[in-house]
XYZ file of C-alpha atoms in Angstrom:
577
model
C -129.462 30.126 0.626
C -130.646 26.914 -1.113
C -133.965 27.116 0.686
C -134.398 30.722 -0.437
C -133.374 29.922 -4.020
C -135.970 27.203 -4.201
C -138.733 29.758 -3.712
C -137.643 31.646 -6.817
C -139.181 30.577 -10.083
C -136.671 31.555 -12.764
C -132.897 31.894 -13.266
C -133.428 35.653 -13.577
C -134.879 35.779 -10.091
C -132.060 33.655 -8.725
C -129.447 35.854 -10.395
C -131.014 38.862 -8.733
C -131.039 37.135 -5.356
C -127.425 35.961 -5.655
C -126.285 39.447 -6.673
C -127.995 40.858 -3.599
C -126.216 38.343 -1.384
C -122.883 39.274 -2.933
C -123.391 42.944 -2.225
C -124.405 42.196 1.347
C -127.804 43.782 1.071
C -130.230 42.864 3.832
C -133.078 40.816 2.337
C -135.492 42.317 4.838
C -134.565 45.907 4.061
C -136.972 48.306 2.447
C -136.430 48.298 -1.322
C -137.948 49.822 -4.404
C -138.918 47.423 -7.160
C -140.071 49.383 -10.171
C -141.287 48.516 -13.589
C -138.701 50.606 -15.428
C -138.138 52.471 -12.171
C -141.645 53.907 -11.915
C -144.244 51.965 -10.040
C -143.399 49.389 -7.416
C -142.420 49.971 -3.801
C -142.457 46.768 -1.787
C -140.790 45.043 1.134
C -138.288 42.449 -0.056
C -139.853 39.386 1.517
C -139.857 36.021 -0.223
C -143.187 36.904 -1.871
C -142.045 40.169 -3.399
C -138.639 38.780 -4.354
C -140.373 36.465 -6.800
C -140.931 39.483 -9.036
C -137.897 41.549 -8.190
C -135.553 40.670 -11.007
C -137.482 41.756 -14.057
C -138.247 45.138 -12.533
C -134.667 45.846 -11.427
C -133.041 44.887 -14.711
C -133.532 46.843 -17.952
C -135.613 44.890 -20.437
C -132.894 45.130 -23.063
C -130.460 43.487 -20.630
C -132.944 40.785 -19.706
C -133.195 39.672 -23.312
C -129.417 39.479 -23.729
C -128.178 37.790 -20.531
C -125.314 35.398 -20.794
C -126.762 32.006 -21.718
C -124.089 30.049 -19.894
C -124.669 31.871 -16.613
C -128.406 31.363 -16.939
C -127.914 27.668 -17.624
C -125.754 27.290 -14.503
C -128.217 29.141 -12.339
C -131.069 27.150 -13.869
C -129.391 23.962 -12.687
C -128.923 25.384 -9.194
C -132.514 26.585 -8.983
C -133.921 23.286 -10.223
C -131.806 21.278 -7.778
C -132.733 23.535 -4.887
C -136.383 23.489 -5.886
C -136.458 19.705 -6.026
C -134.918 19.404 -2.562
C -137.160 22.089 -1.168
C -140.274 20.559 -2.734
C -139.760 17.343 -0.821
C -139.806 19.256 2.451
C -142.326 21.957 1.593
C -144.736 20.658 -1.041
C -147.270 23.340 -2.046
C -150.251 22.507 0.081
C -153.885 23.260 -0.591
C -154.213 23.829 3.158
C -151.908 26.872 3.138
C -153.665 30.236 2.762
C -151.622 31.957 0.072
C -154.007 34.910 -0.180
C -154.490 35.678 3.507
C -152.790 39.085 3.258
C -154.697 41.982 1.622
C -151.410 43.006 0.010
C -151.630 40.110 -2.460
C -155.240 40.811 -3.434
C -156.602 43.309 -5.913
C -157.702 46.739 -4.808
C -161.311 47.578 -5.673
C -160.449 51.250 -6.204
C -157.432 53.448 -6.959
C -155.691 52.605 -3.691
C -152.346 50.838 -3.884
C -153.400 48.610 -0.975
C -155.188 45.349 -1.681
C -158.727 44.714 -0.520
C -159.483 43.568 3.023
C -162.348 41.564 1.565
C -161.796 38.236 -0.161
C -164.539 38.975 -2.671
C -163.532 41.922 -4.889
C -165.679 43.502 -7.610
C -163.792 45.570 -10.204
C -166.044 48.181 -11.843
C -168.713 45.498 -12.444
C -166.389 44.191 -15.165
C -165.385 41.069 -13.256
C -165.410 39.715 -9.715
C -162.560 37.946 -7.953
C -163.103 35.525 -5.082
C -159.948 34.554 -3.197
C -159.703 31.068 -1.745
C -156.684 29.743 0.099
C -154.681 28.561 -2.914
C -156.911 29.638 -5.797
C -159.029 32.513 -7.073
C -162.267 32.494 -9.024
C -162.632 35.204 -11.669
C -166.183 35.681 -12.908
C -166.655 37.994 -15.881
C -169.592 40.365 -15.279
C -169.475 42.195 -18.635
C -170.743 45.373 -16.984
C -168.706 47.882 -18.988
C -170.568 50.106 -21.442
C -169.393 48.387 -24.629
C -170.445 44.955 -23.353
C -173.828 46.184 -22.142
C -174.556 47.649 -25.582
C -173.043 44.656 -27.406
C -173.847 41.614 -25.244
C -172.650 39.188 -27.902
C -169.129 40.637 -27.611
C -168.602 39.625 -23.980
C -169.091 36.168 -22.491
C -169.731 35.845 -18.759
C -167.178 33.094 -18.419
C -165.632 31.873 -15.170
C -161.867 31.393 -14.820
C -160.541 29.349 -11.893
C -156.874 30.104 -11.263
C -155.038 27.789 -8.892
C -151.463 27.605 -7.680
C -149.292 25.250 -9.677
C -149.199 21.715 -8.343
C -152.438 21.999 -6.371
C -155.743 20.185 -6.797
C -158.607 21.602 -8.874
C -160.913 23.367 -6.378
C -164.587 22.466 -6.324
C -166.124 24.785 -3.704
C -166.587 28.545 -3.780
C -165.231 29.803 -0.411
C -167.531 32.831 -0.514
C -170.826 30.991 -1.022
C -169.797 27.484 0.097
C -171.490 26.225 -3.046
C -169.998 24.143 -5.822
C -168.037 26.091 -8.419
C -170.142 26.140 -11.566
C -168.952 23.919 -14.391
C -171.028 25.813 -16.948
C -171.787 29.535 -16.694
C -175.015 31.376 -17.461
C -173.974 31.762 -21.114
C -173.545 27.999 -21.409
C -169.748 28.232 -21.521
C -167.576 25.759 -19.670
C -165.631 27.100 -16.696
C -161.920 27.220 -17.538
C -159.172 26.177 -15.149
C -155.613 27.544 -15.164
C -152.490 26.833 -13.175
C -150.735 30.054 -12.218
C -148.449 31.800 -12.688
C -148.767 31.188 -16.421
C -145.554 29.863 -17.940
C -146.094 30.030 -21.705
C -148.119 32.918 -23.135
C -149.263 33.701 -26.656
C -150.492 37.140 -27.746
C -151.689 37.477 -31.317
C -152.471 41.193 -31.307
C -151.018 44.295 -29.725
C -154.135 44.879 -27.627
C -152.631 43.388 -24.451
C -148.866 43.696 -25.026
C -148.490 46.972 -23.138
C -150.348 45.556 -20.137
C -147.917 42.636 -20.000
C -144.972 45.016 -20.302
C -146.227 47.152 -17.424
C -146.294 43.998 -15.286
C -142.779 43.023 -16.399
C -143.904 39.778 -17.990
C -140.726 38.988 -19.913
C -139.697 36.520 -22.586
C -139.187 33.724 -20.079
C -142.981 33.647 -20.025
C -144.162 35.489 -23.141
C -143.286 32.925 -25.797
C -145.302 33.760 -28.923
C -146.410 37.002 -30.563
C -147.363 38.419 -33.943
C -145.140 41.477 -34.354
C -146.438 42.661 -37.724
C -148.457 45.530 -36.265
C -146.515 46.086 -33.067
C -145.211 49.406 -31.797
C -143.321 48.599 -28.575
C -139.568 49.153 -29.060
C -138.706 46.631 -26.340
C -140.916 43.941 -27.832
C -139.323 44.742 -31.184
C -135.967 44.170 -29.490
C -137.097 40.764 -28.218
C -138.019 39.751 -31.759
C -134.799 41.231 -33.152
C -132.630 39.218 -30.751
C -134.650 36.031 -31.230
C -135.805 35.858 -27.625
C -139.424 35.412 -28.641
C -141.150 33.455 -31.394
C -142.689 35.705 -34.028
C -145.503 34.079 -36.006
C -148.344 35.585 -38.052
C -151.699 34.793 -36.449
C -153.299 34.391 -39.855
C -152.444 34.309 -43.546
C -154.820 34.887 -46.438
C -155.055 33.361 -49.869
C -156.009 35.159 -53.091
C -159.707 34.933 -52.147
C -159.098 36.324 -48.644
C -159.729 32.982 -46.976
C -158.052 33.022 -43.578
C -155.692 30.289 -42.392
C -154.685 30.243 -38.706
C -153.217 26.726 -38.648
C -149.571 27.861 -38.440
C -150.304 30.018 -35.390
C -152.208 27.217 -33.667
C -149.389 24.781 -34.438
C -146.941 27.129 -32.708
C -149.271 27.263 -29.712
C -149.042 23.472 -29.517
C -145.290 23.387 -30.081
C -144.650 25.908 -27.299
C -147.195 24.274 -24.986
C -149.034 27.578 -24.530
C -151.023 27.611 -21.287
C -152.439 31.151 -21.654
C -153.456 32.931 -24.858
C -154.957 36.398 -24.662
C -157.473 37.020 -27.450
C -159.928 39.800 -28.262
C -163.612 39.706 -29.173
C -162.655 38.933 -32.779
C -160.620 35.860 -31.793
C -157.266 37.419 -32.709
C -154.466 35.078 -31.643
C -156.764 32.309 -30.506
C -155.062 28.920 -30.079
C -157.555 26.731 -31.940
C -156.313 23.420 -30.534
C -156.063 24.662 -26.945
C -159.491 26.113 -26.292
C -159.112 26.089 -22.513
C -155.987 28.256 -22.760
C -157.812 31.167 -24.425
C -158.787 34.216 -22.355
C -160.740 37.059 -23.897
C -159.340 40.490 -23.018
C -161.751 43.450 -23.036
C -159.606 46.275 -21.665
C -159.395 48.210 -24.935
C -163.180 48.474 -25.147
C -163.774 50.193 -21.799
C -165.155 53.712 -21.609
C -162.306 55.975 -20.558
C -158.525 56.025 -20.610
C -158.284 55.434 -16.865
C -160.768 52.546 -16.958
C -158.831 50.917 -19.782
C -155.635 51.172 -17.747
C -157.342 49.504 -14.784
C -157.537 46.274 -16.782
C -153.889 45.781 -15.844
C -155.403 44.314 -12.676
C -157.207 41.627 -14.665
C -154.025 40.615 -16.460
C -152.119 40.515 -13.163
C -154.372 37.765 -11.815
C -152.767 35.184 -14.113
C -149.304 35.902 -12.672
C -150.074 36.584 -9.003
C -148.953 40.164 -9.566
C -151.899 41.933 -7.971
C -149.654 43.999 -5.716
C -147.751 45.349 -8.705
C -150.980 46.075 -10.567
C -152.420 47.959 -7.583
C -149.338 50.151 -7.270
C -149.136 50.731 -11.008
C -152.766 51.807 -11.271
C -152.573 53.943 -8.119
C -149.669 55.962 -9.544
C -151.356 56.376 -12.931
C -154.597 57.474 -11.254
C -152.814 59.963 -9.005
C -150.880 61.365 -11.972
C -154.037 61.769 -14.059
C -155.769 63.576 -11.181
C -152.748 65.844 -10.722
C -152.702 66.754 -14.430
C -156.459 67.424 -14.486
C -156.149 69.613 -11.399
C -153.254 71.522 -12.957
C -155.175 72.048 -16.195
C -158.227 73.307 -14.334
C -156.411 75.655 -11.959
C -153.252 76.472 -13.864
C -154.553 76.824 -17.428
C -158.322 76.981 -17.814
C -158.765 79.406 -14.893
C -156.760 82.019 -16.800
C -158.728 81.681 -20.050
C -161.651 83.906 -20.971
C -163.529 80.768 -22.008
C -162.831 77.070 -22.417
C -161.573 75.698 -25.690
C -163.801 73.333 -27.646
C -162.800 69.918 -28.987
C -164.058 67.420 -31.582
C -162.664 64.156 -33.011
C -163.113 63.382 -36.713
C -161.969 61.004 -39.431
C -162.477 60.217 -43.074
C -163.932 56.718 -43.310
C -161.668 53.968 -44.567
C -163.803 53.532 -47.698
C -163.581 57.265 -48.435
C -167.359 57.689 -48.570
C -168.020 59.557 -45.323
C -166.647 62.060 -42.857
C -167.328 60.988 -39.302
C -167.474 62.800 -35.974
C -166.358 60.381 -33.237
C -168.088 61.159 -29.959
C -167.806 58.014 -27.825
C -167.065 58.462 -24.130
C -163.389 57.564 -24.504
C -162.671 60.438 -26.889
C -164.986 63.040 -25.389
C -163.647 62.345 -21.887
C -160.101 63.039 -23.096
C -161.336 66.440 -24.255
C -163.011 67.240 -20.942
C -160.060 65.919 -18.914
C -157.899 68.343 -20.907
C -160.123 71.224 -19.801
C -162.158 71.578 -22.997
C -165.816 71.373 -23.917
C -166.355 68.317 -26.115
C -168.720 67.789 -29.015
C -171.960 66.303 -27.743
C -173.494 63.807 -30.114
C -176.693 61.857 -30.014
C -176.953 59.859 -26.800
C -176.227 56.190 -27.322
C -174.442 56.764 -30.636
C -170.678 56.511 -31.039
C -170.313 58.635 -34.153
C -172.147 60.793 -36.663
C -171.524 60.226 -40.374
C -171.775 62.703 -43.240
C -171.840 61.513 -46.856
C -168.984 63.247 -48.643
C -170.866 63.727 -51.911
C -174.050 65.221 -50.373
C -173.311 66.400 -46.804
C -169.908 68.039 -47.019
C -171.170 71.513 -46.142
C -173.110 70.117 -43.181
C -169.964 68.401 -41.892
C -167.920 71.589 -42.124
C -170.698 73.616 -40.541
C -170.802 71.210 -37.590
C -167.080 71.407 -36.826
C -166.490 74.989 -38.045
C -166.132 76.762 -34.692
C -164.254 74.099 -32.735
C -160.868 75.239 -31.427
C -159.310 71.765 -31.583
C -160.048 69.132 -34.232
C -158.426 65.742 -33.605
C -158.063 63.896 -36.914
C -157.892 60.086 -36.879
C -158.006 59.658 -40.661
C -155.714 56.775 -41.563
C -152.704 57.036 -43.851
C -150.372 54.072 -44.126
C -147.379 56.256 -44.966
C -147.321 59.817 -43.693
C -143.636 60.491 -44.309
C -144.421 62.591 -47.378
C -147.576 64.230 -45.983
C -147.823 67.795 -44.712
C -150.490 69.908 -43.064
C -152.023 70.833 -46.427
C -152.492 67.143 -47.251
C -154.305 66.535 -43.969
C -156.494 69.599 -44.452
C -157.331 68.647 -48.026
C -158.227 65.141 -46.842
C -160.896 66.807 -44.697
C -161.851 69.031 -47.668
C -160.740 72.230 -45.968
C -159.697 73.356 -49.430
C -163.339 73.420 -50.501
C -165.425 76.566 -50.112
C -167.349 75.260 -47.104
C -164.105 74.177 -45.422
C -162.112 77.359 -45.827
C -163.641 78.925 -42.725
C -163.230 75.923 -40.421
C -161.324 77.251 -37.430
C -158.864 74.322 -37.368
C -157.611 75.228 -40.855
C -154.197 76.887 -40.869
C -154.471 80.641 -40.294
C -157.983 80.557 -38.810
C -156.903 80.450 -35.157
C -157.680 76.804 -34.364
C -155.650 73.617 -34.149
C -155.619 70.397 -36.169
C -154.083 67.426 -34.311
C -153.095 63.995 -35.582
C -152.958 60.746 -33.536
C -149.948 59.243 -35.331
C -147.122 60.983 -33.505
C -145.173 57.746 -33.044
C -145.138 54.859 -35.503
C -143.846 51.303 -35.156
C -143.985 48.147 -37.256
C -146.229 48.447 -40.338
C -146.794 52.103 -39.477
C -148.684 51.173 -36.301
C -149.566 54.060 -33.979
C -148.910 53.838 -30.241
C -152.277 55.343 -29.262
C -153.885 51.897 -29.333
C -150.948 50.112 -27.720
C -149.176 51.775 -24.795
C -151.760 54.564 -24.924
C -154.285 52.092 -23.541
C -152.382 51.521 -20.317
C -150.594 54.860 -19.817
C -153.425 57.356 -19.241
C -151.228 59.965 -17.528
C -148.836 60.202 -20.467
C -151.758 60.150 -22.891
C -153.489 63.061 -21.160
C -150.307 65.056 -20.675
C -149.355 64.671 -24.331
C -152.807 65.849 -25.355
C -152.639 68.840 -23.002
C -149.135 69.755 -24.178
C -150.227 69.812 -27.810
C -153.398 71.789 -27.138
C -151.968 74.485 -24.875
C -148.222 74.293 -25.549
C -145.425 74.949 -23.054
C -147.199 73.294 -20.124
C -145.875 70.278 -18.205
C -142.702 68.441 -19.154
C -142.923 65.832 -21.877
C -139.620 63.922 -21.909
C -138.335 63.139 -25.403
C -137.940 59.405 -24.759
C -141.379 58.856 -23.204
C -144.229 57.659 -25.449
C -145.915 60.195 -27.740
C -149.410 59.965 -29.126
C -150.515 63.320 -30.582
C -148.854 65.821 -32.877
C -149.852 69.050 -34.516
C -150.605 68.511 -38.184
C -147.709 70.761 -39.200
C -145.192 68.770 -37.102
C -143.363 65.563 -38.172
C -144.010 62.090 -36.841
C -141.340 59.912 -35.218
C -140.475 56.283 -36.028
C -139.738 53.764 -33.290
C -137.534 50.681 -33.692
C -135.825 48.232 -31.339
C -133.031 50.783 -30.993
C -135.352 53.033 -28.972
C -135.825 50.483 -26.199
C -132.801 51.554 -24.137
C -133.799 55.239 -24.169
C -137.351 54.416 -23.086
C -136.032 52.167 -20.328
C -133.692 54.912 -19.121
C -136.457 57.541 -19.060
C -138.706 55.239 -17.051
C -135.940 54.165 -14.691
C -135.196 57.812 -14.005
C -138.920 58.377 -13.338
C -139.138 60.919 -16.151
C -142.355 59.582 -17.648
C -144.940 59.394 -14.838
C -143.533 60.005 -11.345
C -141.785 63.275 -12.228
C -144.804 64.331 -14.276
C -147.142 63.841 -11.319
C -144.835 65.756 -8.980
C -144.420 68.590 -11.474
C -148.178 68.906 -11.936
C -148.689 69.063 -8.191
C -145.883 71.597 -7.768
C -147.098 73.928 -10.521
C -150.800 73.875 -9.648
C -151.734 77.298 -8.214
C -152.949 77.309 -4.630
C -156.519 78.235 -3.770
C -155.421 81.629 -2.398
C -153.771 82.529 -5.683
C -156.849 81.449 -7.574
C -159.042 83.567 -5.307
C -156.795 86.577 -5.913
C -156.862 85.955 -9.642
C -160.627 85.622 -9.597
C -160.989 88.899 -7.670
C -158.694 90.639 -10.134
C -160.717 89.257 -13.033
C -163.978 90.400 -11.444
C -162.435 93.821 -10.817
C -161.388 94.115 -14.440
C -164.862 93.095 -15.593
C -166.534 95.654 -13.313
C -164.194 98.356 -14.572
C -165.061 97.478 -18.164
C -168.777 97.522 -17.327
C -168.339 100.941 -15.699
C -166.584 102.306 -18.787
C -169.318 100.893 -21.004
C -172.052 102.502 -18.920
C -170.243 105.869 -18.933
C -169.775 105.716 -22.686
C -173.450 104.917 -23.179
C -174.497 107.895 -21.001
C -172.293 110.257 -23.014
C -173.827 109.019 -26.263
C -177.358 109.444 -24.919
C -176.656 112.957 -23.657
C -175.132 113.915 -26.997
C -178.226 112.668 -28.834
C -180.472 114.586 -26.453
C-alpha cells in the first residue's frame, strides 16, 4: 500500500485510494471516473488513479474536506513518497508517453494518437519524447492568421518533475530551439503544474472541465467570474482572490499587487490572454498565452481543452471530454436537421446584432463563431462581407438601413450590453434597438410581428458576468441545445441546473452564486447535462424511412395543391372565354 500511495501526488488522491481499499474494491477493475459524472471512463491503473479523486468527489466537498484528515494523509503520502523515491527515482530513461492512451488525439476520437508527433488543427503541434513533450504554437487559427501580432509562435517544453531539461527533439533528432522564429525564448515547465494563476475567466471553465482543483489553482481574479463552484472556492477561502489590476483617477493601471501574489504563491503556470490579463510580471517564464476563446467555432474553442491538459498530463481526460462533446453536438445537429427542419416549409433565418458600447452604432455581428451557431441550429445565417467580422450602421444617419437589413429575419440575437437587467423588459430591449421608431416597427423580431428576439444574458454571475463567454466556450453541446430550445421551443431536454446562455427577451434572467454549485454538480454527476442530452437526441431523431415517408407525403400534398391550382385556372379561363 505504501508503494502505491507514493505514486499519488496529493492527499485527495490518497484519500480516494484508501477509501477504495477500505471498501474492498479491486484496483484493477473497470471504473468510471467522470468530471462531475459526465466524461471519463478509464481503467483504474496507477496512471489513471492519479486523477481519480477530483472526478469522483463533488467540487463543493473537495473544497471543504476535513483539514486534520488531509494533514494526516499528507504526512503519510510524503513519507511514502520519500521512501519510494529512493527506490524508484523518476528516470529520464523511462518512456512515460509510450502508450497512445496518454497522448492527445488529433481528431474527435477519445483514443490518443498512435503517432508521437500530433498536430491539433494547425493551432499547435505536440512532440512526445520519453519524459517530456514539446509544444510548438503554430498560430494557424483564423483569428491569428488575420491578426498575426496577437499570436506568438512560442515553444513550450514540458518535462516531468525532477527530470533534466531535454535538449534534443526526438522527432527530428535536432537540438530543441532556444529561440523561436518570432525571436521569443523557448519556455520550460515542470509538469504537472503545482501552482496556477488565472487572471481572467477565459480559461477557468477549461480548468474546471479537467478537474484542476484548488490544490493546484492558487490565484484568481473573481471580479468578473460566473462559475458557481469557483465562487464557492473563493467564498470558503480555498483560493486566493486578487484583482489583476487597479486603476488610479487617471486610469493608469497598476498590476504590482497581482504580480506580488504570483511571487508569494510561487506560481509556476499563469494563463494569460493576448491582452496580458493576469500576467505574472516577475515570472515571465511562467506565463502561457491561451487562445481558445478566439477560435472560429464553438466546437473548435472547446477543443482547446486539449492544450490546457498538456500542462497536467491529463490528455486522456481531455480526449474523452472532447469526444463526448463532439458526439453530442453531432447528435443535436442531426436531430435538428431531421426532427425539426425537415418538417418546416422553409428554414428560419438568423442574425446577431448589438448596440455599440459607445451608443453611436448598431452592429451586425457575422463572424464565423456566431453564424455557425445559426447554421448548426438549422437556420440560414446573415452573410456579411467576406473577411469582415461585423457591419456597422451609424445610429443618427443609417437607422433605417439597419432596420431594413434585419427586417425579415426570424431570429435576432441581441448582444447589447446592460450592466443591470433586473428592471429591464422586452420593450426596453426593443427600444434599445429602436424598434419603437417608424423604420423599426415592422422588424419581424419585434413583439407581435411573428419573429423572435433573443438575449445572451440568461445566466449572470459576479459583476453581472454572462456565462456565454465562460462555460459557453467549453460546453458546445449545451450551448447549441440551449440555442435550439429557445428558437424552436419544446425540443430536447434542458435540465434546470445545467448552464444557460440564451433567453427570450420577454423571459427573466437567472443569477448564479456559490449556492448553485451543489445543484450543478448533481446535474452533471447524474449525466443530465451532456450524456443524457446526447442519448435523447439520438433517440428522438427520426429514422431515414420515416423521413422518406414524410417527404413522399409532402410531395403528394404539393402535387395535389398544384393540381387544384391548375384546375382552378382552367375554370377561370373557360369562364372568360
